[in-house]
PDB file of C-alpha atoms in Angstrom:
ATOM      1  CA  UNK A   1       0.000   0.000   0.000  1.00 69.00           C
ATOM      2  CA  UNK A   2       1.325   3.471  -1.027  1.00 77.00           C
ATOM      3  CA  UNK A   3       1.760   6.067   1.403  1.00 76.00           C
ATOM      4  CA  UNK A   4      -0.602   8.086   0.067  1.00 83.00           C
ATOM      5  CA  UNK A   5      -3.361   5.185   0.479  1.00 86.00           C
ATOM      6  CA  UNK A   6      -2.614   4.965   4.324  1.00 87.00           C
ATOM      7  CA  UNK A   7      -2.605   8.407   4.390  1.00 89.00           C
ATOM      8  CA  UNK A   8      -6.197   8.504   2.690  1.00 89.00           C
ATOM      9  CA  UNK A   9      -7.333   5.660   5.097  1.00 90.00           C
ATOM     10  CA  UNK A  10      -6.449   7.054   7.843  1.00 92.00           C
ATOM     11  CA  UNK A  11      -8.021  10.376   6.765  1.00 91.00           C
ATOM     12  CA  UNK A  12     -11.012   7.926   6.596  1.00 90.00           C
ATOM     13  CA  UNK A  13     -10.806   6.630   9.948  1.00 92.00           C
ATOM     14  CA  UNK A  14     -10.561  10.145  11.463  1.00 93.00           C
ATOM     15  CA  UNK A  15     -13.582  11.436  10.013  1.00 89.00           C
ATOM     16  CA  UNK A  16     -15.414   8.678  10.617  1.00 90.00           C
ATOM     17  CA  UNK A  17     -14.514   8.965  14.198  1.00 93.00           C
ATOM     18  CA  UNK A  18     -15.481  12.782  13.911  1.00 91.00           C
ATOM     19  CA  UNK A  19     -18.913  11.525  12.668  1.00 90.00           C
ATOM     20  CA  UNK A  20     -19.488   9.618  15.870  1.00 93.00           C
ATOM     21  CA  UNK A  21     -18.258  12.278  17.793  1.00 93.00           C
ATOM     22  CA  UNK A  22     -20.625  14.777  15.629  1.00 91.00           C
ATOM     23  CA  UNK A  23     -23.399  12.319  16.499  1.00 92.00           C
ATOM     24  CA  UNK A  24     -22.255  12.289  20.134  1.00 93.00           C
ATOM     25  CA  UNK A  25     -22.385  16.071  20.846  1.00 92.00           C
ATOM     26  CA  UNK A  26     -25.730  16.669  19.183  1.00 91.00           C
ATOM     27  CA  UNK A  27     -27.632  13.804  21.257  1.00 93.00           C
ATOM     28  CA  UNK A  28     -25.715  15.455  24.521  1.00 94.00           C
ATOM     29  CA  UNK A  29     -26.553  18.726  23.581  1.00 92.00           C
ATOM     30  CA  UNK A  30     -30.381  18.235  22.977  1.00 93.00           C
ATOM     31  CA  UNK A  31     -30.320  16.052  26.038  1.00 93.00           C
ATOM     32  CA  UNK A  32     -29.067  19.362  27.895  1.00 94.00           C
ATOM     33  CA  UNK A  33     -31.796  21.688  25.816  1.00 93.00           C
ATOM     34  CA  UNK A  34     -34.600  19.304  27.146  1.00 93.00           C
ATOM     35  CA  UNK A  35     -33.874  20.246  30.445  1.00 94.00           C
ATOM     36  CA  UNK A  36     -32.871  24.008  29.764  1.00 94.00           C
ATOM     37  CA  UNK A  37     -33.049  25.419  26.442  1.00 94.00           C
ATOM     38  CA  UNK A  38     -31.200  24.969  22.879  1.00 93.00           C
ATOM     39  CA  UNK A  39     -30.020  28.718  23.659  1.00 94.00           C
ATOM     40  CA  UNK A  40     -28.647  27.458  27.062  1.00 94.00           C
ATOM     41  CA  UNK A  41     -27.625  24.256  25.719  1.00 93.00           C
ATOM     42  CA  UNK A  42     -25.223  26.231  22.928  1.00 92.00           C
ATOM     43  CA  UNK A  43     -23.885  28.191  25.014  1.00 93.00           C
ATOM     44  CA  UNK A  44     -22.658  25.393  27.766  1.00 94.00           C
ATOM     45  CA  UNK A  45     -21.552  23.099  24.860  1.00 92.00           C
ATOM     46  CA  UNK A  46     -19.013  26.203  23.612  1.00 93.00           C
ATOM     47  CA  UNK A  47     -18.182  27.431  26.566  1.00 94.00           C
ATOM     48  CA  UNK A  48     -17.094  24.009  27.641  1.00 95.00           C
ATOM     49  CA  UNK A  49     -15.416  23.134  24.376  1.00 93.00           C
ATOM     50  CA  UNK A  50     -13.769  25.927  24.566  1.00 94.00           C
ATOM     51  CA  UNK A  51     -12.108  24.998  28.313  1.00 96.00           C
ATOM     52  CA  UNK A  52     -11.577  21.743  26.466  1.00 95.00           C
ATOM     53  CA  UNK A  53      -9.550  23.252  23.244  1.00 93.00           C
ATOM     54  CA  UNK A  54      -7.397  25.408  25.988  1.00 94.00           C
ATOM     55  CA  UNK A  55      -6.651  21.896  27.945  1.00 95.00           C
ATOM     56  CA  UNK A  56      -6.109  19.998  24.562  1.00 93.00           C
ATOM     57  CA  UNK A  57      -3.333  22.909  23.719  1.00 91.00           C
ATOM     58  CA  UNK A  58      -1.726  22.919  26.931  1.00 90.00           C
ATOM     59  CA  UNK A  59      -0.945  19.734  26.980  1.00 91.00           C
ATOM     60  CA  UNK A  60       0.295  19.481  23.214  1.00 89.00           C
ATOM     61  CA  UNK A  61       2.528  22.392  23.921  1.00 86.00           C
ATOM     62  CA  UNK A  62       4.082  20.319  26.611  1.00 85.00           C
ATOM     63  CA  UNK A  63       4.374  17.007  24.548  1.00 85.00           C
ATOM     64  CA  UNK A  64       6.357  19.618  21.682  1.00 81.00           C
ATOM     65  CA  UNK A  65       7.982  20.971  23.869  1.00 77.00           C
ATOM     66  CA  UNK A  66      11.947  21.453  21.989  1.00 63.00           C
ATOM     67  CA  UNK A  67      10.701  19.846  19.009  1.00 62.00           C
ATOM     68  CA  UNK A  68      10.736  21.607  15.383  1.00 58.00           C
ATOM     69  CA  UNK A  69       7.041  20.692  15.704  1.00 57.00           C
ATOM     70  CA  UNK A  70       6.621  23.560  18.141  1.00 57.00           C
ATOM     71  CA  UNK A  71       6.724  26.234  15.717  1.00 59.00           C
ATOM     72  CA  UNK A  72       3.338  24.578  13.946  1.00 57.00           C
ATOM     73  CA  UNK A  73       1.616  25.582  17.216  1.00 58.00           C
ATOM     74  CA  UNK A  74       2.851  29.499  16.710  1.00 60.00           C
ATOM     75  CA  UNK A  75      -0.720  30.880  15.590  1.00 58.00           C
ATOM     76  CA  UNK A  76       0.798  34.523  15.754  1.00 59.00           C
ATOM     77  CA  UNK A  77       3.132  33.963  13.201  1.00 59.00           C
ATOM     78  CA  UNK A  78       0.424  32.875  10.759  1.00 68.00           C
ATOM     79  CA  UNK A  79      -2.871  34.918  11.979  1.00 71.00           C
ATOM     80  CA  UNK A  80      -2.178  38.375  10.166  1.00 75.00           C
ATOM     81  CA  UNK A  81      -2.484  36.133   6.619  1.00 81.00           C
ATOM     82  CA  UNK A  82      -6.013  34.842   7.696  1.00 84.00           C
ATOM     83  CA  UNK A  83      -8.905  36.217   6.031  1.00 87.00           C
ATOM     84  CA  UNK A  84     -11.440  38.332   8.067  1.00 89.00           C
ATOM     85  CA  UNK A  85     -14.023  35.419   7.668  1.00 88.00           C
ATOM     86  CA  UNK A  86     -12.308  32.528   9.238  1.00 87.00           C
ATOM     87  CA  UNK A  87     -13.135  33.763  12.426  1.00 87.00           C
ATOM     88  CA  UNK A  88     -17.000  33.277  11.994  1.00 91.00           C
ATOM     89  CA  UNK A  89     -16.596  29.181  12.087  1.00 89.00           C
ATOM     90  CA  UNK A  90     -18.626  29.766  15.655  1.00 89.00           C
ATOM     91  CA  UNK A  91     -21.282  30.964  14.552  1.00 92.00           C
ATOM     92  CA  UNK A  92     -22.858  28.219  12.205  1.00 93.00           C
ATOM     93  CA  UNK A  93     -21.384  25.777  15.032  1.00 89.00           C
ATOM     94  CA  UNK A  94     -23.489  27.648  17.695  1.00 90.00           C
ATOM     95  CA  UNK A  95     -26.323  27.925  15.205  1.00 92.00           C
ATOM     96  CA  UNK A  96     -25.830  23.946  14.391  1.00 92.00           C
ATOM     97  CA  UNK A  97     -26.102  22.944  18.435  1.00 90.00           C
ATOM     98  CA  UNK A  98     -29.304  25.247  18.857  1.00 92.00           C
ATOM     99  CA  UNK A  99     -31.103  23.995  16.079  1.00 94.00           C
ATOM    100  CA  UNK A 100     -30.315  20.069  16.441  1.00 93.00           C
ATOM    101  CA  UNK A 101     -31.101  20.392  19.788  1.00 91.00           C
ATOM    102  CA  UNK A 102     -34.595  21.488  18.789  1.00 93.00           C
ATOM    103  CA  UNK A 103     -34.985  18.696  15.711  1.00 94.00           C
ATOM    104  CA  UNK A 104     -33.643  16.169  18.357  1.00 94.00           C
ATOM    105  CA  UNK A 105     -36.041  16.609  20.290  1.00 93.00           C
ATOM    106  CA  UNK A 106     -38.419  16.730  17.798  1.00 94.00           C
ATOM    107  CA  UNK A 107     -40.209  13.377  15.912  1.00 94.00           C
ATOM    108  CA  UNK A 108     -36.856  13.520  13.573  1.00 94.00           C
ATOM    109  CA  UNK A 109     -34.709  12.188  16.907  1.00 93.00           C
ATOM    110  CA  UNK A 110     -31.276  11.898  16.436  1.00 94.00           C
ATOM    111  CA  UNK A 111     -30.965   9.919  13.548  1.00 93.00           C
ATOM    112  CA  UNK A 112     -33.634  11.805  11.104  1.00 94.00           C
ATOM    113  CA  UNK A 113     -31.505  15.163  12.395  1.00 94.00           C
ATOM    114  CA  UNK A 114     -28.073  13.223  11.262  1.00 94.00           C
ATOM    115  CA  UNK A 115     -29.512  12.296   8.138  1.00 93.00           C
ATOM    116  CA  UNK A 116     -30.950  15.389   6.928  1.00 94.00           C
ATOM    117  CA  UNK A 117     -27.673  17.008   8.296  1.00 94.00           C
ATOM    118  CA  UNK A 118     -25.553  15.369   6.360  1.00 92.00           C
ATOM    119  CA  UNK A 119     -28.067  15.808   3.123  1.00 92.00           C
ATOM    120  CA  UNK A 120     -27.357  19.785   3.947  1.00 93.00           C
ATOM    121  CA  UNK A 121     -23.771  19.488   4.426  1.00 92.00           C
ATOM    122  CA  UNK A 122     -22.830  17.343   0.496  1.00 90.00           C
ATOM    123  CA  UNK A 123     -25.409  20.191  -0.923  1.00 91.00           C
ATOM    124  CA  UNK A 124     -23.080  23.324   0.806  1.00 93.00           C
ATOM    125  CA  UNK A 125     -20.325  21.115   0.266  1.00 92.00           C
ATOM    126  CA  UNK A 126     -20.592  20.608  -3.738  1.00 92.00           C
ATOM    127  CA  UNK A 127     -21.697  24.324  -4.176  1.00 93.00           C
ATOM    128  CA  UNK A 128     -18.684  25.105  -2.462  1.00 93.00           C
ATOM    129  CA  UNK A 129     -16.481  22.925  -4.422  1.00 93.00           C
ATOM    130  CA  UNK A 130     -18.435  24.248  -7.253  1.00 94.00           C
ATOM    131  CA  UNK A 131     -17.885  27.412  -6.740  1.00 95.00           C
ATOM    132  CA  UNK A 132     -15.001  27.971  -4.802  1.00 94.00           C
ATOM    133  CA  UNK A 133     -16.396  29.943  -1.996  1.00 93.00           C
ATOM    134  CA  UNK A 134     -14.104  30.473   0.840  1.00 89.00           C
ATOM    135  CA  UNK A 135     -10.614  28.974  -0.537  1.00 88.00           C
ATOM    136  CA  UNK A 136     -12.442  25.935  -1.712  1.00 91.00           C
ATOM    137  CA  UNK A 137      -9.996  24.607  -4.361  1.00 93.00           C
ATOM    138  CA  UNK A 138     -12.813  24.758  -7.293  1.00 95.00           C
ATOM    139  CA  UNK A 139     -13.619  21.471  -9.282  1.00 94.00           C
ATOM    140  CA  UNK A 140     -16.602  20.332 -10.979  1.00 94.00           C
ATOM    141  CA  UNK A 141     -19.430  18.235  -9.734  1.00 92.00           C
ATOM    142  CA  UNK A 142     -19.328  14.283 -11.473  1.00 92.00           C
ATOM    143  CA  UNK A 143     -22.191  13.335 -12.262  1.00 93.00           C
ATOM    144  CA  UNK A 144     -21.975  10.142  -9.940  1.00 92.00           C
ATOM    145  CA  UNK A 145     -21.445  12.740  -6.878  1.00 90.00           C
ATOM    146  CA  UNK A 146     -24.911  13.774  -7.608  1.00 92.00           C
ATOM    147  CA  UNK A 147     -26.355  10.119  -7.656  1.00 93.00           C
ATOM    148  CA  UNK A 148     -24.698  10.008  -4.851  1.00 90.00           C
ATOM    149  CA  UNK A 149     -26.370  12.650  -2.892  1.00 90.00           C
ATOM    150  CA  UNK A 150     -30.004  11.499  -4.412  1.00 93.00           C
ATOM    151  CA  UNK A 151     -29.414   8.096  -2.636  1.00 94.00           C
ATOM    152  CA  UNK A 152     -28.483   9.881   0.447  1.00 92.00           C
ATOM    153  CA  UNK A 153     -31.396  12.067   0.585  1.00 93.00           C
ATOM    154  CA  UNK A 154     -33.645   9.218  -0.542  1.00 95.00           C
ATOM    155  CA  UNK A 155     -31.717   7.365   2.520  1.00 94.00           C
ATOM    156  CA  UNK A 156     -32.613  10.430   4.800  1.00 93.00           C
ATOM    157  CA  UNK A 157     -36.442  10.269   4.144  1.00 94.00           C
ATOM    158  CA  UNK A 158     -36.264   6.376   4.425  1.00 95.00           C
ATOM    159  CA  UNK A 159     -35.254   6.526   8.040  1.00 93.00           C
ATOM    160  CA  UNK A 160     -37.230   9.825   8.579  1.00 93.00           C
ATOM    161  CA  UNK A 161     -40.361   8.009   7.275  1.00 94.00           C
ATOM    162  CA  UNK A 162     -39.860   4.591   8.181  1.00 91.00           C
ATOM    163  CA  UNK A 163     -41.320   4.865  12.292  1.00 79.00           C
TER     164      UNK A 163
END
């Protein structure tokens, strides 16, 4: 296997296991918006998140610590080249816990939110890729891609529909 097939299985794994996680947080979250609100519920999740971000960096500072890797934690270095619009990435994130915590908890539960999620995020995704919106690298959409999304969608209303 060539190192760029691990590479892309690996990739695999990881956003697999950032699926679960996905899948994780949003039944936690509208767990915690039963009991409060999905307002409430957003901002505990972020504020929390955000102590756990400031843990997770601590610690990898410490692991790098005197390694050449160090210098790939140095955010100052590389923040005056960011565009203006990469720091809004919390507010579709604290838009995304409020509103799955109210679909949730809703007659979708978790798994007609997930599907119908992930139907929204290939149809932002391809018009993105489309278009080149944000840095995108811009390609065109294969025709299989949008099979591909049909049978997801069609998979979305099957589980949606099926109770």
């Amino acid at each position: 296997m060539q190192v760029s097939n691990k590479l892309t299985l690996l990739m695999s794994f990881v956003a697999l296991c950032s699926g679960v996680l996905l899948a994780l947080m949003i039944k936690l979250n509208s767990q915690l918006a039963m009991y409060s609100s999905p307002l409430w519920a957003s901002w505990m999740a972020h504020g929390i998140g955000a102590i756990t971000v400031l843990l997770m960096l601590f610690l990898l500072r410490k692991m790098l610590m005197g390694k050449e890797a160090k210098s790939a934690l140095n955010a100052d270095a590389n923040l005056s080249r960011l565009p203006w619009w990469a720091y809004l990435g919390g507010v579709p994130g604290a838009a995304t816990v409020v509103l799955a915590a109210v679909t949730v908890n809703s007659e979708l539960a978790l798994a007609g939110t997930l599907a119908l999620m992930l139907v929204g995020q290939l149809i932002l995704s391809c018009i993105f890729d489309c278009c080149g919106y944000f840095g995108v690298v811009k390609r065109r959409i294969r025709f299989t891609e949008v099979i591909a999304m049909v049978m997801i969608l069609l998979g979305a209303m099957l589980v949606i529909y099926s109770h």
